[in-house]
Short mmCIF file of C-alpha atoms and ligand atoms in Angstrom, two decimals:
data_model
loop_
_atom_site.label_atom_id
_atom_site.label_comp_id
_atom_site.label_asym_id
_atom_site.label_seq_id
_atom_site.Cartn_x
_atom_site.Cartn_y
_atom_site.Cartn_z
CA UNK M 490 11.42 -2.69 38.87
CA UNK M 491 8.64 -3.67 36.63
CA UNK M 492 9.43 -0.16 35.00
CA UNK M 493 12.79 -0.38 34.32
CA UNK M 494 12.29 -4.25 33.01
CA UNK M 495 9.35 -2.50 30.72
CA UNK M 496 12.01 -0.15 29.31
CA UNK M 497 14.45 -2.87 28.88
CA UNK M 498 12.22 -5.25 26.96
CA UNK M 499 10.56 -2.41 24.58
CA UNK M 500 14.19 -1.16 23.95
CA UNK M 501 15.30 -4.84 23.03
CA UNK M 502 12.34 -5.63 21.31
CA UNK M 503 12.77 -2.39 19.12
CA UNK M 504 16.30 -3.09 18.48
CA UNK M 505 15.25 -6.29 17.00
CA UNK M 506 12.42 -4.95 14.90
CA UNK M 507 14.81 -2.44 13.70
CA UNK M 508 17.34 -5.21 12.23
CA UNK M 509 14.78 -7.54 10.78
CA UNK M 510 14.27 -6.92 7.10
CA UNK M 511 10.81 -5.80 5.90
CA UNK M 512 8.58 -7.13 2.83
CA UNK M 513 6.75 -4.16 1.73
CA UNK M 514 3.59 -6.30 0.81
CA UNK M 515 1.79 -3.06 -0.79
CA UNK M 516 3.21 0.29 -2.35
CA UNK M 517 2.71 2.28 -5.51
CA UNK M 518 6.63 2.48 -6.18
CA UNK M 519 8.83 1.47 -9.28
CA UNK M 520 12.29 0.52 -10.24
CA UNK M 521 13.72 3.36 -12.94
CA UNK M 522 12.86 0.80 -15.82
CA UNK M 523 9.38 2.48 -15.42
CA UNK M 524 10.79 5.94 -16.02
CA UNK M 525 11.51 8.43 -13.47
CA UNK M 526 10.52 12.43 -13.98
CA UNK M 527 13.98 13.68 -11.84
CA UNK M 528 16.69 11.77 -13.52
CA UNK M 529 19.38 13.14 -10.99
CA UNK M 530 23.05 13.09 -11.69
CA UNK M 531 22.65 9.90 -13.87
CA UNK M 532 22.73 8.22 -17.01
CA UNK M 533 18.81 8.16 -17.27
CA UNK M 534 17.23 11.02 -18.81
CA UNK M 535 14.16 12.40 -17.34
CA UNK M 536 10.78 10.93 -18.35
CA UNK M 537 7.95 13.58 -17.29
CA UNK M 538 5.58 10.54 -17.35
CA UNK M 539 7.55 8.16 -15.74
CA UNK M 540 6.43 5.98 -12.85
CA UNK M 541 9.22 6.27 -10.59
CA UNK M 542 8.47 9.01 -8.02
CA UNK M 543 11.43 9.95 -5.83
CA UNK M 544 12.85 13.22 -4.24
CA UNK M 545 12.03 16.50 -2.04
CA UNK M 546 9.26 17.78 -4.50
CA UNK M 547 7.53 14.63 -5.16
CA UNK M 548 7.54 14.05 -1.01
CA UNK M 549 6.02 17.29 -0.28
CA UNK M 550 3.39 17.14 -2.89
CA UNK M 551 2.04 13.50 -2.04
CA UNK M 552 -1.55 13.73 -2.14
CA UNK M 553 -1.90 13.37 1.86
CA UNK M 554 -0.01 17.06 2.15
CA UNK M 555 -1.86 18.24 -1.07
CA UNK M 556 -5.78 17.82 0.80
CA UNK M 557 -3.62 19.18 4.06
CA UNK M 558 -2.70 22.21 2.31
CA UNK M 559 -6.21 23.05 0.95
CA UNK M 560 -7.07 23.20 4.64
CA UNK M 561 -5.22 25.90 5.55
CA UNK M 562 -5.02 27.89 2.23
CA UNK M 563 -9.05 26.90 0.98
CA UNK M 564 -9.81 26.89 -2.60
CA UNK M 565 -11.83 30.41 -1.80
CA UNK M 566 -8.01 32.15 -2.09
CA UNK M 567 -6.51 29.30 -4.49
CA UNK M 568 -8.81 27.92 -6.47
CA UNK M 569 -8.04 24.10 -7.06
CA UNK M 570 -7.40 24.59 -11.06
CA UNK M 571 -4.84 27.22 -10.21
CA UNK M 572 -2.84 24.78 -7.90
CA UNK M 573 -3.29 22.04 -10.64
CA UNK M 574 -1.75 24.08 -13.15
CA UNK M 575 1.59 25.09 -11.11
CA UNK M 576 4.60 23.23 -11.58
CA UNK M 577 5.76 20.53 -9.15
CA UNK M 578 8.12 22.53 -8.02
CA UNK M 579 5.97 25.12 -7.23
CA UNK M 580 3.14 22.77 -5.57
CA UNK M 581 6.17 21.84 -3.37
CA UNK M 582 6.93 25.55 -2.45
CA UNK M 583 3.70 26.04 -1.81
CA UNK M 584 3.17 23.13 0.66
CA UNK M 585 6.72 23.85 2.12
CA UNK M 586 5.35 27.70 2.80
CA UNK M 587 2.19 26.62 4.47
CA UNK M 588 2.13 23.47 6.03
CA UNK M 589 6.04 23.61 7.43
CA UNK M 590 7.16 27.01 7.48
CA UNK M 591 4.05 29.03 8.68
CA UNK M 592 2.54 26.04 10.68
CA UNK M 593 3.95 23.45 12.52
CA UNK M 594 4.29 19.99 10.73
CA UNK M 595 2.75 17.65 13.25
CA UNK M 596 0.35 15.96 11.25
CA UNK M 597 1.18 12.19 10.40
CA UNK M 598 2.41 12.94 6.57
CA UNK M 599 3.94 16.35 7.75
CA UNK M 600 5.86 14.49 10.34
CA UNK M 601 7.04 11.76 7.89
CA UNK M 602 8.88 14.48 5.49
CA UNK M 603 10.90 15.08 8.64
CA UNK M 604 11.58 11.68 9.96
CA UNK M 605 12.56 10.64 6.18
CA UNK M 606 14.94 13.62 5.61
CA UNK M 607 16.69 12.86 8.94
CA UNK M 608 17.15 9.42 8.26
CA UNK M 609 18.47 10.16 5.18
CA UNK M 610 21.00 12.14 6.31
CA UNK M 611 19.67 15.40 5.96
CA UNK M 612 18.89 17.85 8.87
CA UNK M 613 15.15 19.03 8.88
CA UNK M 614 16.24 22.15 10.93
CA UNK M 615 17.79 23.53 8.21
CA UNK M 616 14.47 24.33 6.77
CA UNK M 617 16.62 24.84 3.49
CA UNK M 618 14.17 23.32 0.67
CA UNK M 619 16.84 24.23 -1.75
CA UNK M 620 19.74 22.29 -0.23
CA UNK M 621 17.59 19.56 0.00
CA UNK M 622 16.80 19.72 -3.59
CA UNK M 623 20.21 19.62 -4.18
CA UNK M 624 21.53 16.88 -2.26
CA UNK M 625 18.36 14.52 -3.94
CA UNK M 626 19.67 15.75 -7.50
CA UNK M 627 22.76 14.22 -6.80
CA UNK M 628 21.82 10.60 -6.33
CA UNK M 629 21.88 8.40 -9.13
CA UNK M 630 18.27 6.78 -8.94
CA UNK M 631 19.17 3.08 -8.93
CA UNK M 632 21.59 3.51 -6.09
CA UNK M 633 19.43 5.67 -4.30
CA UNK M 634 16.82 2.89 -4.08
CA UNK M 635 19.24 0.56 -2.51
CA UNK M 636 20.40 3.24 -0.10
CA UNK M 637 16.73 3.85 0.93
CA UNK M 638 15.67 0.28 1.10
CA UNK M 639 18.54 0.25 3.70
CA UNK M 640 17.61 3.05 5.64
CA UNK M 641 14.31 1.66 5.93
CA UNK M 642 15.30 -1.63 6.56
CA UNK M 643 13.12 -2.87 3.71
CA UNK M 644 14.33 -5.79 1.56
CA UNK M 645 11.73 -6.23 -1.21
CA UNK M 646 9.17 -4.01 -2.08
CA UNK M 647 6.00 -4.90 -3.94
CA UNK M 648 4.31 -2.83 -6.67
CA UNK M 649 0.82 -2.28 -7.93
CA UNK M 650 1.09 -2.86 -11.50
CA UNK M 651 -2.46 -1.57 -13.14
CA UNK M 652 -3.06 -2.75 -16.10
CA UNK M 653 -5.84 -0.37 -16.68
CA UNK M 654 -3.35 2.45 -16.84
CA UNK M 655 -2.44 3.17 -20.06
CA UNK M 656 0.98 4.53 -19.16
CA UNK M 657 2.12 1.55 -17.33
CA UNK M 658 0.57 -0.86 -19.57
CA UNK M 659 2.51 0.29 -22.36
CA UNK M 660 5.26 -0.09 -20.52
CA UNK M 661 5.10 -3.49 -20.11
CA UNK M 662 4.11 -4.13 -23.88
CA UNK M 663 7.35 -2.32 -25.04
CA UNK M 664 9.67 -4.00 -23.21
CA UNK M 665 9.10 -7.26 -21.93
CA UNK M 666 11.94 -6.92 -18.91
CA UNK M 667 10.54 -3.71 -17.60
CA UNK M 668 9.51 -5.66 -14.23
CA UNK M 669 13.11 -7.42 -13.87
CA UNK M 670 14.48 -5.48 -11.17
CA UNK M 671 14.50 -8.15 -8.65
CA UNK M 672 13.72 -5.48 -5.83
CA UNK M 673 10.50 -4.95 -6.76
CA UNK M 674 7.62 -7.57 -6.99
CA UNK M 675 4.82 -7.33 -9.51
CA UNK M 676 1.43 -7.07 -8.45
CA UNK M 677 -1.34 -7.55 -11.04
CA UNK M 678 -4.33 -5.08 -10.22
CA UNK M 679 -7.53 -4.37 -11.86
CA UNK M 680 -9.86 -2.58 -9.93
CA UNK M 681 -11.94 -1.98 -13.19
CA UNK M 682 -12.85 -5.53 -13.86
CA UNK M 683 -14.75 -5.39 -10.29
CA UNK M 684 -15.69 -1.92 -10.07
CA UNK M 685 -16.98 -0.91 -13.57
CA UNK M 686 -17.56 -4.35 -15.81
CA UNK M 687 -19.50 -2.31 -18.44
CA UNK M 688 -16.15 0.14 -19.07
CA UNK M 689 -13.92 -2.91 -18.46
CA UNK M 690 -15.75 -5.26 -20.67
CA UNK M 691 -15.65 -2.40 -23.63
CA UNK M 692 -11.71 -1.62 -22.80
CA UNK M 693 -10.66 -5.42 -23.10
CA UNK M 694 -13.00 -5.26 -26.37
CA UNK M 695 -11.09 -2.70 -27.78
CA UNK M 696 -7.40 -4.88 -26.72
CA UNK M 697 -8.85 -7.93 -28.89
CA UNK M 698 -10.43 -9.61 -26.49
CA UNK M 699 -14.26 -10.92 -27.07
CA UNK M 700 -15.99 -9.55 -24.14
CA UNK M 701 -19.54 -8.22 -24.14
CA UNK M 702 -21.29 -6.60 -21.40
CA UNK M 703 -23.60 -9.62 -20.47
CA UNK M 704 -20.75 -11.91 -19.08
CA UNK M 705 -21.46 -14.96 -21.44
CA UNK M 706 -19.56 -18.18 -20.70
CA UNK M 707 -17.23 -17.49 -23.75
CA UNK M 708 -16.90 -13.61 -22.44
CA UNK M 709 -15.95 -15.41 -19.21
CA UNK M 710 -13.36 -17.62 -21.01
CA UNK M 711 -11.82 -14.39 -22.41
CA UNK M 712 -11.58 -12.11 -19.05
CA UNK M 713 -9.59 -15.96 -17.87
CA UNK M 714 -7.33 -15.63 -21.01
CA UNK M 715 -6.55 -11.55 -20.39
CA UNK M 716 -5.50 -12.26 -16.46
CA UNK M 717 -3.66 -15.38 -17.62
CA UNK M 718 -1.62 -13.37 -20.12
CA UNK M 719 -1.38 -10.55 -17.64
CA UNK M 720 -0.63 -12.62 -14.74
CA UNK M 721 2.56 -14.18 -17.17
CA UNK M 722 3.48 -10.94 -18.51
CA UNK M 723 3.78 -9.26 -15.06
CA UNK M 724 5.13 -12.30 -13.05
CA UNK M 725 2.54 -11.40 -10.57
CA UNK M 726 2.80 -12.77 -7.11
CA UNK M 727 -0.56 -12.15 -6.35
CA UNK M 728 -3.74 -10.09 -7.60
CA UNK M 729 -5.51 -7.12 -6.36
CA UNK M 730 -8.39 -4.85 -6.20
CA UNK M 731 -9.69 -1.94 -4.36
CA UNK M 732 -13.48 -1.89 -3.66
CA UNK M 733 -15.85 0.52 -2.79
CA UNK M 734 -17.76 0.36 0.85
CA UNK M 735 -20.71 -0.75 -1.06
CA UNK M 736 -19.11 -3.76 -2.49
CA UNK M 737 -20.95 -7.09 -1.98
CA UNK M 738 -20.56 -10.70 -2.44
CA UNK M 739 -23.87 -12.76 -1.89
CA UNK M 740 -22.69 -16.58 -3.31
CA UNK M 741 -23.50 -18.77 -6.10
CA UNK M 742 -26.75 -16.91 -6.85
CA UNK M 743 -25.62 -13.37 -6.73
CA UNK M 744 -26.37 -11.91 -10.00
CA UNK M 745 -24.39 -8.59 -9.49
CA UNK M 746 -21.95 -8.25 -12.48
CA UNK M 747 -18.98 -7.81 -10.05
CA UNK M 748 -20.11 -10.82 -8.18
CA UNK M 749 -20.08 -12.67 -11.61
CA UNK M 750 -16.83 -11.64 -12.92
CA UNK M 751 -15.43 -12.44 -9.51
CA UNK M 752 -16.98 -15.76 -8.88
CA UNK M 753 -16.71 -16.92 -12.35
CA UNK M 754 -13.59 -15.49 -13.99
CA UNK M 755 -11.00 -14.06 -11.36
CA UNK M 756 -11.38 -16.34 -8.47
CA UNK M 757 -11.13 -19.78 -10.55
CA UNK M 758 -8.09 -18.24 -12.27
CA UNK M 759 -6.47 -17.44 -9.17
CA UNK M 760 -6.70 -20.51 -7.97
CA UNK M 761 -5.53 -22.37 -10.88
CA UNK M 762 -2.49 -20.16 -10.63
CA UNK M 763 -2.07 -20.79 -6.98
CA UNK M 764 -2.22 -16.92 -6.49
CA UNK M 765 -3.73 -15.00 -3.52
CA UNK M 766 -6.27 -12.26 -4.27
CA UNK M 767 -5.93 -9.07 -2.46
CA UNK M 768 -9.14 -7.07 -1.35
CA UNK M 769 -8.50 -3.39 0.11
CA UNK M 770 -12.42 -2.38 0.64
CA UNK M 771 -13.99 0.68 1.73
CA UNK M 772 -12.52 3.82 -0.30
CA UNK M 773 -14.99 6.18 -1.83
CA UNK M 774 -13.15 7.46 -4.92
CA UNK M 775 -13.57 11.27 -5.78
CA UNK M 776 -15.54 12.52 -2.59
CA UNK M 777 -14.04 15.88 -3.50
CA UNK M 778 -13.11 15.36 -7.34
CA UNK M 779 -11.55 18.76 -7.62
CA UNK M 780 -8.92 17.51 -5.11
CA UNK M 781 -8.33 14.81 -7.83
CA UNK M 782 -6.44 11.71 -6.28
CA UNK M 783 -6.43 13.34 -3.08
CA UNK M 784 -10.29 13.62 -3.06
CA UNK M 785 -10.71 9.93 -1.99
CA UNK M 786 -13.09 9.51 1.69
CA UNK M 787 -13.72 6.56 3.47
CA UNK M 788 -17.04 4.60 4.47
CA UNK M 789 -17.56 1.03 6.50
CA UNK M 790 -17.58 -2.23 4.43
CA UNK M 791 -19.12 -5.14 4.53
CA UNK M 792 -17.47 -7.88 6.64
CA UNK M 793 -19.84 -10.65 5.86
CA UNK M 794 -19.31 -10.33 2.40
CA UNK M 795 -15.49 -11.08 2.91
CA UNK M 796 -16.69 -14.22 5.38
CA UNK M 797 -18.97 -15.57 2.06
CA UNK M 798 -15.89 -15.63 -0.46
CA UNK M 799 -13.59 -17.30 2.20
CA UNK M 800 -16.42 -19.82 2.78
CA UNK M 801 -17.11 -20.28 -0.96
CA UNK M 802 -13.78 -20.15 -2.44
CA UNK M 803 -11.87 -22.61 -0.01
CA UNK M 804 -9.11 -23.19 -2.88
CA UNK M 805 -8.44 -19.35 -3.18
CA UNK M 806 -6.61 -17.39 -0.33
CA UNK M 807 -7.54 -13.60 0.03
CA UNK M 808 -5.37 -10.64 1.68
CA UNK M 809 -7.79 -8.03 3.14
CA UNK M 810 -7.10 -4.86 4.34
CA UNK M 811 -10.20 -2.71 4.92
CA UNK M 812 -10.23 1.46 4.99
CA UNK M 813 -12.85 1.96 7.81
CA UNK M 814 -11.71 2.06 11.52
CA UNK M 815 -15.25 0.75 12.51
CA UNK M 816 -14.89 -2.37 10.45
CA UNK M 817 -11.75 -3.24 12.36
CA UNK M 818 -12.76 -5.63 15.45
CA UNK M 819 -15.78 -7.16 13.02
CA UNK M 820 -12.74 -8.03 10.40
CA UNK M 821 -10.20 -8.84 12.98
CA UNK M 822 -12.72 -11.54 14.37
CA UNK M 823 -13.32 -12.76 11.04
CA UNK M 824 -9.41 -13.52 10.67
CA UNK M 825 -10.12 -16.03 13.35
CA UNK M 826 -12.65 -17.82 11.39
CA UNK M 827 -10.95 -18.73 7.99
CA UNK M 828 -7.10 -19.73 7.55
CA UNK M 829 -7.44 -18.51 3.77
CA UNK M 830 -7.94 -14.95 5.35
CA UNK M 831 -4.96 -12.79 5.92
CA UNK M 832 -5.39 -9.33 7.27
CA UNK M 833 -2.81 -6.74 6.48
CA UNK M 834 -1.83 -3.34 6.89
CA UNK M 835 -3.25 -0.19 8.48
CA UNK M 836 -4.23 1.25 5.18
CA UNK M 837 -4.08 4.87 4.15
CA UNK M 838 -6.15 6.92 6.68
CA UNK M 839 -5.79 4.36 9.41
CA UNK M 840 -1.83 4.66 8.76
CA UNK M 841 -1.56 6.78 12.08
CA UNK M 842 0.07 5.92 14.85
CA UNK M 843 -3.15 6.03 17.58
CA UNK M 844 -5.11 3.88 15.06
CA UNK M 845 -2.33 1.85 13.95
CA UNK M 846 -1.38 0.97 17.86
CA UNK M 847 -4.97 0.22 18.49
CA UNK M 848 -5.12 -2.03 15.30
CA UNK M 849 -2.20 -4.06 15.68
CA UNK M 850 -2.76 -4.67 19.73
CA UNK M 851 -6.18 -5.92 18.68
CA UNK M 852 -4.82 -8.17 15.77
CA UNK M 853 -2.09 -9.54 18.22
CA UNK M 854 -4.76 -9.96 21.27
CA UNK M 855 -6.92 -11.69 18.75
CA UNK M 856 -4.79 -13.57 16.09
CA UNK M 857 -0.99 -13.88 18.15
CA UNK M 858 1.39 -13.71 15.50
CA UNK M 859 -0.64 -14.83 12.41
CA UNK M 860 -1.18 -11.54 10.50
CA UNK M 861 0.96 -8.96 8.57
CA UNK M 862 0.80 -5.75 10.69
CA UNK M 863 1.96 -3.22 8.00
CA UNK M 864 2.50 -2.21 4.44
CA UNK M 865 3.76 1.42 3.48
CA UNK M 866 1.42 2.22 0.48
CA UNK M 867 4.30 4.24 -0.54
CA UNK M 868 4.10 6.54 -3.64
CA UNK M 869 7.25 8.05 -3.29
CA UNK M 870 10.48 6.16 -3.08
CA UNK M 871 11.76 7.66 0.06
CA UNK M 872 8.72 7.22 1.99
CA UNK M 873 9.27 3.75 3.22
CA UNK M 874 11.41 5.34 5.59
CA UNK M 875 9.44 7.19 7.67
CA UNK M 876 6.31 4.80 7.34
CA UNK M 877 8.45 2.17 8.26
CA UNK M 878 10.04 3.74 11.10
CA UNK M 879 6.98 5.15 12.36
CA UNK M 880 5.27 1.62 12.48
CA UNK M 881 8.31 -0.41 13.63
CA UNK M 882 7.92 2.09 16.56
CA UNK M 883 4.74 1.05 17.29
CA UNK M 884 4.91 -2.65 16.78
CA UNK M 885 7.77 -2.90 18.99
CA UNK M 886 5.97 -0.98 22.05
CA UNK M 887 2.68 -3.37 21.35
CA UNK M 888 5.28 -6.28 21.20
CA UNK M 889 6.89 -5.36 24.20
CA UNK M 890 3.48 -4.93 26.39
CA UNK M 891 2.42 -8.51 25.36
CA UNK M 892 6.07 -9.95 26.00
CA UNK M 893 5.84 -8.18 29.52
CA UNK M 894 2.37 -9.99 29.94
CA UNK M 895 3.14 -13.66 29.00
CA UNK M 896 6.69 -13.11 31.26
CA UNK M 897 4.53 -12.61 34.03
CA UNK M 898 2.88 -15.51 33.85
CA UNK M 899 6.21 -17.59 33.71
CA UNK M 900 6.79 -17.76 29.94
CA UNK M 901 10.24 -16.83 29.23
CA UNK M 902 11.12 -14.46 26.59
CA UNK M 903 14.63 -14.43 24.85
CA UNK M 904 16.41 -12.49 21.72
CA UNK M 905 15.87 -15.62 20.14
CA UNK M 906 11.98 -15.61 20.43
CA UNK M 907 11.43 -11.88 19.67
CA UNK M 908 13.72 -12.36 16.53
CA UNK M 909 11.34 -15.33 15.23
CA UNK M 910 8.31 -13.23 15.79
CA UNK M 911 9.82 -10.22 14.38
CA UNK M 912 10.84 -12.10 11.01
CA UNK M 913 6.93 -13.74 11.14
CA UNK M 914 5.36 -10.12 11.56
CA UNK M 915 7.56 -8.02 9.15
CA UNK M 916 8.11 -10.58 6.39
CA UNK M 917 7.41 -14.68 6.81
CA UNK M 918 3.67 -14.37 7.60
CA UNK M 919 2.92 -12.81 4.07
CA UNK M 920 5.71 -14.71 2.01
CA UNK M 921 4.18 -18.00 3.22
CA UNK M 922 0.63 -17.18 2.62
CA UNK M 923 1.23 -15.89 -0.97
CA UNK M 924 3.34 -18.98 -1.25
CA UNK M 925 0.26 -21.25 -0.29
CA UNK M 926 2.20 -22.91 2.54
O1 REL I 1002 -3.83 1.07 -3.68
C1 REL I 1002 -4.93 1.97 -3.45
O2 REL I 1002 -5.86 1.77 -3.91
C2 REL I 1002 -4.70 3.45 -2.43
O3 REL I 1002 -3.73 2.75 -1.37
C3 REL I 1002 -3.95 4.46 -3.23
O4 REL I 1002 -5.03 4.62 -4.18
C4 REL I 1002 -3.82 5.81 -2.26
O5 REL I 1002 -4.28 6.86 -3.18
C5 REL I 1002 -3.06 5.82 -1.74
O6 REL I 1002 -1.78 6.23 -2.01
C6 REL I 1002 -3.16 5.58 -0.13
O7 REL I 1002 -2.13 5.39 0.52
ZN1 ZN I 1003 -2.13 1.31 -2.32
#
C-alpha cells in the first residue's frame, strides 16, 4: 500500500541520513586548547574562563533555558541579579527543579537535554542530577569530544572565533597553535566592524592600526591589514557577522559607515582570499538586557539588501541565514536568483521542529538539494547530539515525502541516490561553497 511504502521510504532515508556524517557549519564550540571550566578526570586543569563548555551544568544553563525558567519563576520572585549571582551549579539546580521536575520538559530546549542524555547512554528517567554530574566528571574532555561527535554523527565542528572577544583574542595571541585541533574549523567573526564602526575603529586604533572614525582610504587599508592578519592567524575557513534587522546595503553610493566598511574593506579582502562571508541577519540584541545573552530578540530583515550585495559583488560568496520566519519565503526566492548565495540552517528561534520542517520543505521545493539545511549553533559540546538528532529526523521526513512524489511520477529512488543527496545536504554543499567550486 502507499502508506507502508511511505513508511518504508522514511525509514530508509532516516537510516541513510543517520549514517551520513554532517559538517556542523556554525557553532560556538571550542576544543580543550581554549581552556575548559570543567576539567573532568583529565590532565588539564580547570580554567574558569575557558571557552570549551561541556557537561550537564552547562547544558542546563544554556541561555535558551535561562529565558524559559524566568517565565516560570519570574524576576518578581527571583530577581535577575540574584540569579546571575548564583553559581553555575545553583543555576542548573534551579532550572532542573522548575523546568524538568515541576513541569514537563516539552519545549525544544528542554527536550534537547533529554535526547542528549539518552543518546549518551544516560537514563533521563533517573532524574538524578548528581548521577549525571558524576558521569560527566569522569570524562576526559579530549576523548569526550570524539564520543560526542560520534553520537551526533558530526565529522567536523565549525567554531565562531570572535576577534573582538578579549578572552578569546588573548588565547590566539598567546598560543599560535591554539586552533590546531583538526576536529574544529576556525571562522573569523567581527560583528563590531559592521554593527558599531566608531567603537571598532577605536578598538583597532588601540591595537595599533591607524584607523579613524571617518574611513579614509588609509583607514580602509588598515582595516584590510587587520583582516588579513587575523584570517592568517586563525586560518579561517570563512568570515562571519551577525547583523540587526535594520541592516541595509544600498549599493556603491551608500554612505552608511557599515556599508562603506563592508564594500571597501571587508568584501575586497575576502574576495582576494577567496573566502565566503556569512551573514546572520535579524537579531535585536538586548531586548531585555537583564537576561544578558538570553535577552536577544528577532525582527524582520531586508532581503533586497542581500540581493544588492550578491549583484554588486559577483566575486564574493555569501552564506546567509535569517532569524525571522517572515523573511524565509522571500529569501528562498532570492537564492534562486544568485549562484553566489547559499542559504544555511534554521537559526536560533527557528530551530524548532515545526519551523525546521516548514523551512526545509519550502527550500527543497524551491531549491532542490542546493542548500545547507542545518547547523547546530551549539554553545555546549553535547548539544550537537540533540540538535542533529532532531534535525535529521525532520530532514528525513521531508526528503522521503519528496522522493515519494517523484517516484509516483516514475523516477526511481535507490539507496545510492539517497546517499548522494544526504551527503550534499549534510556536508558537500557547504564544503563546495566555501571552496568556491
Ligand atoms: O551567532 C550568533 O550570533 C547567535 O547564534 C548567538 O549569539 C546566539 O546567542 C546563539 O546561542 C543562538 O543559538
Ligand atoms: Zn551562533
